[in-house]
XYZ file of C-alpha atoms in Angstrom:
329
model
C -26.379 11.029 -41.883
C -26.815 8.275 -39.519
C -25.142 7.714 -36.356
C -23.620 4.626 -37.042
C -22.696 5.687 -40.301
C -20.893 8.631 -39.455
C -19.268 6.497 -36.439
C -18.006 4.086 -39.415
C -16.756 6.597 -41.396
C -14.738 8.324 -38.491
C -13.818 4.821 -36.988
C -14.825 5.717 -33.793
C -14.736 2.170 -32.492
C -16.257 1.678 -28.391
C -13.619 0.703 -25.982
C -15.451 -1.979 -23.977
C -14.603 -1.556 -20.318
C -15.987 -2.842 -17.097
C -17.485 -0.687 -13.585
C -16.249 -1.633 -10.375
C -18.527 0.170 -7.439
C -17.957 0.557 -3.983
C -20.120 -2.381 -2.373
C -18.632 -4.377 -5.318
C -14.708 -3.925 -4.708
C -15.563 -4.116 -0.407
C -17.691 -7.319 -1.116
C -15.100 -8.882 -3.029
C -12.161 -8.008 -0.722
C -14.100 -8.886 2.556
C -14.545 -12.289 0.711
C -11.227 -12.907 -0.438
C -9.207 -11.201 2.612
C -7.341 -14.162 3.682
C -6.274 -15.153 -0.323
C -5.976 -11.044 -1.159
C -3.376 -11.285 2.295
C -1.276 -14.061 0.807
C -1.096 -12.991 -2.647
C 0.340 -9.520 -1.251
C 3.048 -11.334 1.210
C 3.729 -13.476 -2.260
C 4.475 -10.377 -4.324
C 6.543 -8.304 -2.028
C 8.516 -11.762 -1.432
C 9.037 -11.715 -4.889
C 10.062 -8.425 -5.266
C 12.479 -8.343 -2.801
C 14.300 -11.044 -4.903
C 13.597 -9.186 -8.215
C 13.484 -5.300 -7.317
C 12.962 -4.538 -11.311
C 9.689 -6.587 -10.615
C 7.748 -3.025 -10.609
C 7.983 0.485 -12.231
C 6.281 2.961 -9.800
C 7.057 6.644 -10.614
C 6.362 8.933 -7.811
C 2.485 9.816 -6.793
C 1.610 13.222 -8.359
C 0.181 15.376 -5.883
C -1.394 18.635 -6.933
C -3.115 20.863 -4.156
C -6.299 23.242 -3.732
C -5.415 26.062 -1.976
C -9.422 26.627 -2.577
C -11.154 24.004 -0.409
C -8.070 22.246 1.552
C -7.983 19.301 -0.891
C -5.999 17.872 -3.512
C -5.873 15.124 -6.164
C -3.441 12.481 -6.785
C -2.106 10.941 -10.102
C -0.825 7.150 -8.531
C 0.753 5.117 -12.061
C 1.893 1.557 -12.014
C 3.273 -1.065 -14.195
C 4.193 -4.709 -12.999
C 4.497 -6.905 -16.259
C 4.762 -10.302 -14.765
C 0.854 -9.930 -13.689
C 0.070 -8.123 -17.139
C -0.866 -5.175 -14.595
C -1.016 -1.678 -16.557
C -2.530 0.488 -13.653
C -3.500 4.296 -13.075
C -5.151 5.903 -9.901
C -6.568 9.490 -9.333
C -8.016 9.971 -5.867
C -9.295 13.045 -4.301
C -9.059 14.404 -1.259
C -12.697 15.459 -0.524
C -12.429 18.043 1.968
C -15.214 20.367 0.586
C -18.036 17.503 0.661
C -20.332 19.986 -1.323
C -21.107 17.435 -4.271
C -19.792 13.575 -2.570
C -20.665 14.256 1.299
C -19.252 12.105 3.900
C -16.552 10.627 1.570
C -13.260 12.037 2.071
C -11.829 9.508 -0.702
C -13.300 9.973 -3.887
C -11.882 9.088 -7.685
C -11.275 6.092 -9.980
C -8.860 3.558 -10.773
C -7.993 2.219 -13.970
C -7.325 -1.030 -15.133
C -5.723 -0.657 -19.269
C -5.525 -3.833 -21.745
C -1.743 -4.793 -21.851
C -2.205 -4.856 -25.760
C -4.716 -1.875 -27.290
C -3.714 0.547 -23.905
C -7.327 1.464 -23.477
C -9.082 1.593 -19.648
C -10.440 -2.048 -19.399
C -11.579 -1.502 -15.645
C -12.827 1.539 -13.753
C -13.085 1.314 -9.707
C -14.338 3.365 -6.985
C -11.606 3.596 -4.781
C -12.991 4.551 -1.215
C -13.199 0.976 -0.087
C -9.853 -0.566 -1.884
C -7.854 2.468 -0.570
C -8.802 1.737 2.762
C -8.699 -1.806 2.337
C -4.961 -1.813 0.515
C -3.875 0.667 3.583
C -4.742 -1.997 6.188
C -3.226 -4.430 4.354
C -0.233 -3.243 4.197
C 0.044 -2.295 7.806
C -0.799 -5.748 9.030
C 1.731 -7.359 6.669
C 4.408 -5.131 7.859
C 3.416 -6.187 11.312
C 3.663 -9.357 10.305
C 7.240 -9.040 8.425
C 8.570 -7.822 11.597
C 7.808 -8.370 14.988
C 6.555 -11.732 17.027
C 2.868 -11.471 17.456
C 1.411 -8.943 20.480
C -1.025 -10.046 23.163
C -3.210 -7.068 22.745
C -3.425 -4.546 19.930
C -5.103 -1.197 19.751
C -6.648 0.317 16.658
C -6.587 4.306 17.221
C -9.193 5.730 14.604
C -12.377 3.506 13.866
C -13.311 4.252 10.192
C -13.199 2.714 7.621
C -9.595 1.739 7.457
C -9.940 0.376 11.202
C -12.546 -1.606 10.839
C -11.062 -3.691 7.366
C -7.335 -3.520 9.989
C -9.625 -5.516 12.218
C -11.004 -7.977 9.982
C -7.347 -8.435 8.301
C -5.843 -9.276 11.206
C -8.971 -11.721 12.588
C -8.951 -13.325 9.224
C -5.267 -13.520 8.494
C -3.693 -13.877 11.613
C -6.713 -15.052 14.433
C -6.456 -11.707 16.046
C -9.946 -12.093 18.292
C -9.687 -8.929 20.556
C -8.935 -5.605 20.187
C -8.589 -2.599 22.252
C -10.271 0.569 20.478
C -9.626 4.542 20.358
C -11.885 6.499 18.874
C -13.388 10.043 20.379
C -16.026 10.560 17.850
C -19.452 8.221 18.906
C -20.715 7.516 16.152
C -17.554 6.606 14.198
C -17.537 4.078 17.285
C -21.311 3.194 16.819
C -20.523 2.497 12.829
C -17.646 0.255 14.209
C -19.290 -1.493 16.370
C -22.086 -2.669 13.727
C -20.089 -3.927 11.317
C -17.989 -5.621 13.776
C -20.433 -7.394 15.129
C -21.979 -8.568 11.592
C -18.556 -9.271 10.232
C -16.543 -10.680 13.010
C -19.140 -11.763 15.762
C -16.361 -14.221 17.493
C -14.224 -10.812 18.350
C -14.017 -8.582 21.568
C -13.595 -4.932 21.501
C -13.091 -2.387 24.632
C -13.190 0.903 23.861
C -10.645 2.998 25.932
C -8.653 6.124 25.798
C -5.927 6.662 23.841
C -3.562 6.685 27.122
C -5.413 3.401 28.681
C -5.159 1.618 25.319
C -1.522 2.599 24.626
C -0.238 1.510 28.119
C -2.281 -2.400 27.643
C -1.012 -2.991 24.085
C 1.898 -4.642 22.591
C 1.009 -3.156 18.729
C -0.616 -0.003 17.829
C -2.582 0.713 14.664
C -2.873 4.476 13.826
C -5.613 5.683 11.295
C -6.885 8.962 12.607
C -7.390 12.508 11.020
C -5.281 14.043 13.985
C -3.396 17.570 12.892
C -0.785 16.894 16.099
C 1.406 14.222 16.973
C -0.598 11.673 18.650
C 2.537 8.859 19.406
C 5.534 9.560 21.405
C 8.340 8.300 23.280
C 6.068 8.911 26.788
C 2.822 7.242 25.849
C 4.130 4.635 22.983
C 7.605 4.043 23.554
C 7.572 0.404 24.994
C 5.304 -0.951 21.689
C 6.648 -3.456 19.777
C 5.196 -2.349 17.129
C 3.707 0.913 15.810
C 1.848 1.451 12.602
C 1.026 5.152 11.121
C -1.410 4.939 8.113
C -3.514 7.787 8.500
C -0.897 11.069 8.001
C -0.753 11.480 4.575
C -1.348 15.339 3.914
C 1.362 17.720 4.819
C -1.574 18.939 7.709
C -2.067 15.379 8.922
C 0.317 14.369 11.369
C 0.783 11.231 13.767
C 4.066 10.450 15.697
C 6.388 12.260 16.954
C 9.640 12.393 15.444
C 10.992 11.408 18.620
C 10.015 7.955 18.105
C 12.788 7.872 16.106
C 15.003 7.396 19.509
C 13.241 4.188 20.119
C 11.912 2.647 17.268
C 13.502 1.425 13.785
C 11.574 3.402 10.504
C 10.188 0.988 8.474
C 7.787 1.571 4.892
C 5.834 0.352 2.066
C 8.010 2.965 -0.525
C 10.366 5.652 0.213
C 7.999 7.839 -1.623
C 6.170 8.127 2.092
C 8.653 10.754 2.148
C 6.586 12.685 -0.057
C 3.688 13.859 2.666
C 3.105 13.694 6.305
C 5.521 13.095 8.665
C 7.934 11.348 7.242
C 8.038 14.322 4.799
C 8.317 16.994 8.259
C 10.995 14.422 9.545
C 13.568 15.163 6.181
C 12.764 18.678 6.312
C 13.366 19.023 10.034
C 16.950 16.885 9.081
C 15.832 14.251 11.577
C 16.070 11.730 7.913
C 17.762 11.929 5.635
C 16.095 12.825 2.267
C 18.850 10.708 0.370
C 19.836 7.985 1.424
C 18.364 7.429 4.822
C 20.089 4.439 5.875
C 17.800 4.548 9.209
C 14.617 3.390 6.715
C 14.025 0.068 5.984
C 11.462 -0.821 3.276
C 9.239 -4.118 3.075
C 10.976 -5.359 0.168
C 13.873 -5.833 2.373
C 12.118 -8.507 4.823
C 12.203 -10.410 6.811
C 13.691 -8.402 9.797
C 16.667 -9.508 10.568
C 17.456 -11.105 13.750
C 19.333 -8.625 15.455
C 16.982 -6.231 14.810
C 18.138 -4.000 18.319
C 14.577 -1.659 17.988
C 10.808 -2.448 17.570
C 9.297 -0.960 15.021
C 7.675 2.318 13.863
C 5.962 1.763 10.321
C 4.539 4.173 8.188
C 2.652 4.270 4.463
C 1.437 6.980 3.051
C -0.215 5.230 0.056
C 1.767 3.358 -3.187
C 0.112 2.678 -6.539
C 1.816 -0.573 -6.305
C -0.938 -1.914 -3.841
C -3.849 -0.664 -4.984
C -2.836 -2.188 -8.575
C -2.784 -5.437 -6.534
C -5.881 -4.803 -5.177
C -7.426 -4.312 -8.075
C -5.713 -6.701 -10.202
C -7.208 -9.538 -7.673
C -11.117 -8.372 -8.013
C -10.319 -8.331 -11.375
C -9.272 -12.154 -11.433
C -12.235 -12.677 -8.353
C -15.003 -11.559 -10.910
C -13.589 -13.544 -14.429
Protein backbone atom coordinates (compact mmCIF):
# COMPACT_ATOMS: atom_id res chain seq x y z
CA UNK A 1 0.00 0.00 0.00
CA UNK A 2 1.22 3.41 -0.53
CA UNK A 3 2.55 5.74 1.89
CA UNK A 4 0.22 8.35 1.53
CA UNK A 5 -2.48 6.05 1.37
CA UNK A 6 -1.93 4.30 4.42
CA UNK A 7 -1.17 7.90 6.08
CA UNK A 8 -4.91 8.77 4.85
CA UNK A 9 -6.36 5.91 6.09
CA UNK A 10 -4.71 6.24 9.65
CA UNK A 11 -5.14 10.14 9.54
CA UNK A 12 -1.84 10.72 10.43
CA UNK A 13 -1.98 14.39 9.55
CA UNK A 14 1.87 16.49 9.82
CA UNK A 15 1.96 19.01 12.53
CA UNK A 16 3.70 21.91 10.76
CA UNK A 17 6.18 23.48 13.14
CA UNK A 18 9.04 25.86 12.81
CA UNK A 19 13.24 25.43 13.97
CA UNK A 20 14.74 28.03 15.90
CA UNK A 21 18.83 27.46 16.04
CA UNK A 22 21.29 28.92 18.10
CA UNK A 23 22.83 31.78 15.78
CA UNK A 24 19.12 32.35 14.92
CA UNK A 25 17.54 33.03 18.53
CA UNK A 26 21.27 35.10 19.54
CA UNK A 27 20.92 37.07 16.18
CA UNK A 28 17.52 37.99 16.82
CA UNK A 29 17.93 38.94 20.51
CA UNK A 30 21.27 40.89 19.94
CA UNK A 31 19.05 42.82 17.38
CA UNK A 32 16.12 43.44 19.32
CA UNK A 33 17.87 43.86 22.93
CA UNK A 34 16.74 47.27 23.63
CA UNK A 35 12.76 46.39 22.41
CA UNK A 36 13.21 42.54 24.04
CA UNK A 37 14.35 44.93 27.47
CA UNK A 38 11.18 46.99 27.37
CA UNK A 39 8.74 44.44 26.54
CA UNK A 40 10.09 42.44 29.74
CA UNK A 41 9.92 45.71 32.18
CA UNK A 42 6.20 45.99 30.38
CA UNK A 43 5.15 42.50 31.43
CA UNK A 44 6.41 42.25 34.93
CA UNK A 45 4.70 45.88 35.31
CA UNK A 46 1.76 44.27 34.31
CA UNK A 47 1.91 41.48 36.37
CA UNK A 48 2.49 43.08 39.38
CA UNK A 49 -0.98 44.73 38.84
CA UNK A 50 -2.57 41.40 37.68
CA UNK A 51 -0.62 38.50 39.60
CA UNK A 52 -3.17 35.82 37.84
CA UNK A 53 -1.44 37.25 34.63
CA UNK A 54 0.75 33.84 34.57
CA UNK A 55 0.45 30.10 35.56
CA UNK A 56 4.03 28.83 36.24
CA UNK A 57 4.11 25.45 38.08
CA UNK A 58 7.36 24.72 39.65
CA UNK A 59 10.58 23.69 37.32
CA UNK A 60 10.91 19.86 37.40
CA UNK A 61 14.28 18.94 38.18
CA UNK A 62 15.35 15.34 37.85
CA UNK A 63 19.14 14.44 38.55
CA UNK A 64 21.97 11.99 37.17
CA UNK A 65 23.70 10.61 39.80
CA UNK A 66 25.65 9.05 36.55
CA UNK A 67 27.48 11.99 34.95
CA UNK A 68 26.73 15.05 37.51
CA UNK A 69 23.89 16.39 35.32
CA UNK A 70 20.32 16.74 35.23
CA UNK A 71 17.36 17.82 33.08
CA UNK A 72 14.71 20.26 33.67
CA UNK A 73 10.94 20.23 32.72
CA UNK A 74 10.26 24.47 32.81
CA UNK A 75 6.04 24.81 31.76
CA UNK A 76 4.34 28.09 31.19
CA UNK A 77 1.08 29.55 30.30
CA UNK A 78 0.37 33.42 30.00
CA UNK A 79 -2.99 33.77 27.97
CA UNK A 80 -3.03 37.44 27.37
CA UNK A 81 0.09 36.88 24.82
CA UNK A 82 -1.58 33.51 23.52
CA UNK A 83 1.82 32.04 25.06
CA UNK A 84 1.46 28.08 25.60
CA UNK A 85 5.21 27.34 26.50
CA UNK A 86 7.37 24.18 27.56
CA UNK A 87 11.24 24.02 28.22
CA UNK A 88 13.57 20.96 28.83
CA UNK A 89 17.20 21.94 29.30
CA UNK A 90 20.06 19.82 30.21
CA UNK A 91 22.70 20.18 32.24
CA UNK A 92 25.62 18.92 30.06
CA UNK A 93 28.18 17.97 32.39
CA UNK A 94 29.39 14.77 30.56
CA UNK A 95 30.14 16.70 27.10
CA UNK A 96 30.65 13.17 25.48
CA UNK A 97 28.03 13.76 22.55
CA UNK A 98 27.41 18.14 22.69
CA UNK A 99 31.09 19.25 23.88
CA UNK A 100 31.65 22.63 25.19
CA UNK A 101 27.89 23.29 25.78
CA UNK A 102 26.88 22.98 29.24
CA UNK A 103 23.16 24.08 28.17
CA UNK A 104 21.67 21.85 25.86
CA UNK A 105 17.68 21.05 25.06
CA UNK A 106 14.65 22.61 23.33
CA UNK A 107 11.91 24.87 23.88
CA UNK A 108 8.55 24.64 22.69
CA UNK A 109 6.28 26.98 21.38
CA UNK A 110 2.31 24.97 21.11
CA UNK A 111 -0.69 26.52 18.90
CA UNK A 112 -3.17 28.04 21.50
CA UNK A 113 -5.95 26.11 19.48
CA UNK A 114 -4.81 22.33 18.08
CA UNK A 115 -2.01 22.10 21.31
CA UNK A 116 0.62 20.81 18.97
CA UNK A 117 4.59 22.21 19.19
CA UNK A 118 4.41 25.17 16.67
CA UNK A 119 8.11 26.29 17.53
CA UNK A 120 11.20 24.37 18.60
CA UNK A 121 14.40 26.46 19.97
CA UNK A 122 17.82 25.79 20.95
CA UNK A 123 18.07 27.19 24.17
CA UNK A 124 21.89 27.83 24.93
CA UNK A 125 21.77 31.38 23.73
CA UNK A 126 18.04 32.49 25.03
CA UNK A 127 18.88 30.93 28.47
CA UNK A 128 21.75 32.98 28.77
CA UNK A 129 20.27 35.81 27.19
CA UNK A 130 16.78 35.68 29.44
CA UNK A 131 19.30 35.26 32.64
CA UNK A 132 20.98 38.62 31.90
CA UNK A 133 17.97 40.11 31.33
CA UNK A 134 16.54 39.61 34.18
CA UNK A 135 19.46 40.60 36.30
CA UNK A 136 19.81 43.97 34.67
CA UNK A 137 16.08 44.70 35.05
CA UNK A 138 16.19 43.90 38.64
CA UNK A 139 19.08 46.28 38.83
CA UNK A 140 17.19 48.54 37.28
CA UNK A 141 13.85 48.07 39.52
CA UNK A 142 15.93 48.83 42.42
CA UNK A 143 18.80 50.78 42.98
CA UNK A 144 20.03 54.39 41.40
CA UNK A 145 22.50 53.65 38.71
CA UNK A 146 26.42 52.67 39.86
CA UNK A 147 29.51 54.42 38.54
CA UNK A 148 31.32 51.25 37.86
CA UNK A 149 30.05 47.70 37.58
CA UNK A 150 31.88 44.42 37.57
CA UNK A 151 30.82 41.33 35.68
CA UNK A 152 32.45 38.22 37.64
CA UNK A 153 32.32 35.22 35.05
CA UNK A 154 32.85 36.13 31.24
CA UNK A 155 30.76 33.54 29.28
CA UNK A 156 28.25 33.63 27.66
CA UNK A 157 25.81 35.09 30.08
CA UNK A 158 28.47 38.00 30.78
CA UNK A 159 29.03 39.00 27.70
CA UNK A 160 24.88 39.39 26.57
CA UNK A 161 24.88 41.24 30.74
CA UNK A 162 27.26 43.57 28.98
CA UNK A 163 25.55 44.32 25.90
CA UNK A 164 22.07 44.62 27.96
CA UNK A 165 23.21 47.04 30.02
CA UNK A 166 25.27 49.17 27.04
CA UNK A 167 22.17 48.92 24.99
CA UNK A 168 19.49 49.46 27.57
CA UNK A 169 20.91 51.58 29.98
CA UNK A 170 24.41 53.35 28.22
CA UNK A 171 26.54 51.33 30.51
CA UNK A 172 30.10 52.06 28.46
CA UNK A 173 32.67 50.50 30.95
CA UNK A 174 32.99 47.64 32.80
CA UNK A 175 35.32 46.14 35.20
CA UNK A 176 35.86 42.25 34.45
CA UNK A 177 36.64 38.93 36.59
CA UNK A 178 37.35 36.10 34.98
CA UNK A 179 40.44 33.51 35.89
CA UNK A 180 40.13 31.32 32.93
CA UNK A 181 42.13 33.16 29.62
CA UNK A 182 40.49 32.18 27.16
CA UNK A 183 36.94 32.63 28.51
CA UNK A 184 38.53 36.28 28.74
CA UNK A 185 40.01 36.07 25.13
CA UNK A 186 36.28 34.89 23.82
CA UNK A 187 35.05 38.03 25.77
CA UNK A 188 37.09 40.25 24.60
CA UNK A 189 36.25 39.42 20.75
CA UNK A 190 32.89 39.72 20.83
CA UNK A 191 33.09 42.77 22.83
CA UNK A 192 34.95 44.45 20.68
CA UNK A 193 32.73 43.44 17.47
CA UNK A 194 29.55 44.05 19.37
CA UNK A 195 30.14 47.00 21.55
CA UNK A 196 33.37 48.74 20.14
CA UNK A 197 32.40 52.22 22.06
CA UNK A 198 32.92 50.15 25.58
CA UNK A 199 35.97 49.84 28.02
CA UNK A 200 36.81 46.78 29.87
CA UNK A 201 39.73 46.22 32.65
CA UNK A 202 40.20 43.03 33.64
CA UNK A 203 41.02 42.74 37.43
CA UNK A 204 40.77 40.40 40.30
CA UNK A 205 37.91 39.54 41.91
CA UNK A 206 39.13 41.57 45.19
CA UNK A 207 40.35 44.76 42.96
CA UNK A 208 37.07 44.70 41.02
CA UNK A 209 34.81 44.25 44.08
CA UNK A 210 36.45 47.12 46.10
CA UNK A 211 36.02 49.82 42.61
CA UNK A 212 32.38 48.86 41.91
CA UNK A 213 29.10 50.12 42.94
CA UNK A 214 27.08 46.81 41.25
CA UNK A 215 28.26 43.36 40.89
CA UNK A 216 27.14 40.83 38.30
CA UNK A 217 27.81 37.16 39.30
CA UNK A 218 27.76 34.37 36.55
CA UNK A 219 30.49 31.95 37.45
CA UNK A 220 30.65 28.06 37.88
CA UNK A 221 32.23 28.60 41.46
CA UNK A 222 31.42 25.44 44.01
CA UNK A 223 32.23 28.08 47.16
CA UNK A 224 30.86 31.21 48.16
CA UNK A 225 32.48 33.80 46.17
CA UNK A 226 30.45 37.19 47.82
CA UNK A 227 30.54 38.15 51.37
CA UNK A 228 30.03 40.68 53.88
CA UNK A 229 34.19 41.41 53.76
CA UNK A 230 34.76 41.74 50.04
CA UNK A 231 31.02 42.83 48.81
CA UNK A 232 29.34 44.30 51.60
CA UNK A 233 29.34 48.09 50.64
CA UNK A 234 27.64 47.20 46.87
CA UNK A 235 24.65 48.68 46.10
CA UNK A 236 23.76 46.17 44.30
CA UNK A 237 24.58 42.46 43.93
CA UNK A 238 23.31 40.08 41.32
CA UNK A 239 23.76 36.05 41.61
CA UNK A 240 22.74 34.29 38.31
CA UNK A 241 25.09 31.64 37.97
CA UNK A 242 24.25 29.11 41.26
CA UNK A 243 21.66 27.13 40.12
CA UNK A 244 22.67 23.40 41.00
CA UNK A 245 22.59 22.35 44.56
CA UNK A 246 26.83 22.12 43.91
CA UNK A 247 26.94 25.65 42.51
CA UNK A 248 27.19 28.16 45.02
CA UNK A 249 27.81 32.09 45.07
CA UNK A 250 27.23 34.34 48.19
CA UNK A 251 27.46 33.86 51.35
CA UNK A 252 24.52 33.66 53.40
CA UNK A 253 25.91 36.30 55.39
CA UNK A 254 25.00 38.80 52.93
CA UNK A 255 21.89 38.45 54.31
CA UNK A 256 23.13 40.94 57.30
CA UNK A 257 23.59 43.63 54.78
CA UNK A 258 21.66 43.30 51.88
CA UNK A 259 17.71 42.97 51.20
CA UNK A 260 16.87 39.32 49.12
CA UNK A 261 15.33 40.12 46.14
CA UNK A 262 14.09 37.42 42.97
CA UNK A 263 12.62 36.71 39.70
CA UNK A 264 10.22 33.66 41.49
CA UNK A 265 10.30 32.19 44.82
CA UNK A 266 10.88 28.97 43.08
CA UNK A 267 14.85 30.16 43.26
CA UNK A 268 14.32 28.43 46.40
CA UNK A 269 14.37 25.31 44.63
CA UNK A 270 18.45 25.06 43.92
CA UNK A 271 21.52 26.84 44.89
CA UNK A 272 21.81 28.97 47.56
CA UNK A 273 18.83 30.25 48.18
CA UNK A 274 17.81 26.55 48.50
CA UNK A 275 21.14 26.00 51.29
CA UNK A 276 19.85 29.34 52.90
CA UNK A 277 16.05 27.59 53.89
CA UNK A 278 17.68 24.50 54.78
CA UNK A 279 20.32 26.12 56.95
CA UNK A 280 16.93 28.19 58.55
CA UNK A 281 18.66 31.42 57.57
CA UNK A 282 14.93 31.85 55.18
CA UNK A 283 12.29 30.91 55.68
CA UNK A 284 10.90 28.19 53.32
CA UNK A 285 7.25 29.62 53.86
CA UNK A 286 6.67 32.65 53.95
CA UNK A 287 9.94 34.47 53.93
CA UNK A 288 8.87 37.87 54.50
CA UNK A 289 12.75 38.94 54.08
CA UNK A 290 12.25 38.10 50.00
CA UNK A 291 10.99 40.46 47.82
CA UNK A 292 10.06 39.40 44.25
CA UNK A 293 10.13 41.68 40.98
CA UNK A 294 6.53 41.67 40.66
CA UNK A 295 6.47 43.72 43.71
CA UNK A 296 8.52 46.83 42.18
CA UNK A 297 9.41 49.44 42.27
CA UNK A 298 11.50 49.46 45.56
CA UNK A 299 10.10 51.36 47.81
CA UNK A 300 11.62 54.42 49.09
CA UNK A 301 12.65 53.50 52.36
CA UNK A 302 14.20 50.68 51.20
CA UNK A 303 16.95 50.70 54.53
CA UNK A 304 19.40 47.85 52.51
CA UNK A 305 20.94 47.57 48.97
CA UNK A 306 20.27 44.77 47.32
CA UNK A 307 21.30 41.10 46.91
CA UNK A 308 19.35 39.52 43.83
CA UNK A 309 19.24 36.15 42.81
CA UNK A 310 17.45 33.90 39.78
CA UNK A 311 17.88 30.66 39.36
CA UNK A 312 15.95 30.38 36.05
CA UNK A 313 11.77 30.80 35.51
CA UNK A 314 9.90 29.44 32.50
CA UNK A 315 8.13 32.66 32.60
CA UNK A 316 11.15 34.45 30.84
CA UNK A 317 12.28 32.26 28.54
CA UNK A 318 8.47 32.02 27.23
CA UNK A 319 9.02 35.79 26.75
CA UNK A 320 11.98 35.29 25.08
CA UNK A 321 10.76 33.17 22.84
CA UNK A 322 7.43 34.51 22.33
CA UNK A 323 9.34 37.86 20.98
CA UNK A 324 11.62 35.93 18.18
CA UNK A 325 8.60 34.43 17.44
CA UNK A 326 6.79 37.87 16.65
CA UNK A 327 10.65 39.22 15.32
CA UNK A 328 10.57 36.48 12.50
CA UNK A 329 6.46 36.75 11.34
Amino acid sequence: MAEDRVIELLRLADEPCRHIDEFYAHSTLVAGCGAFMDLLQGFYQDWSRQPSLVRLPPKQVFHSAADGGDFRVMPCMIDSLGIQFVKIIGTNAAQRIVPDKISVGKALLLDTTDHFVRMTFDVAALSSFRTAAIAVLAYRLSVPAAESIALVGAGRIGFYTALILRRWLGVRSFLVVDPAEPNRERFETLRAHALPDTMVRYLPFADACAEAGALFLATTSRAALCDPECCGHLRFVASVGADADDLSEVAGSMLRTHQLWTDSRQSMLLGDMRRWRDEARIDGVAVPELRELIQSPVPASQPKPILFISTGVAVQDALVCHFIDRQGR
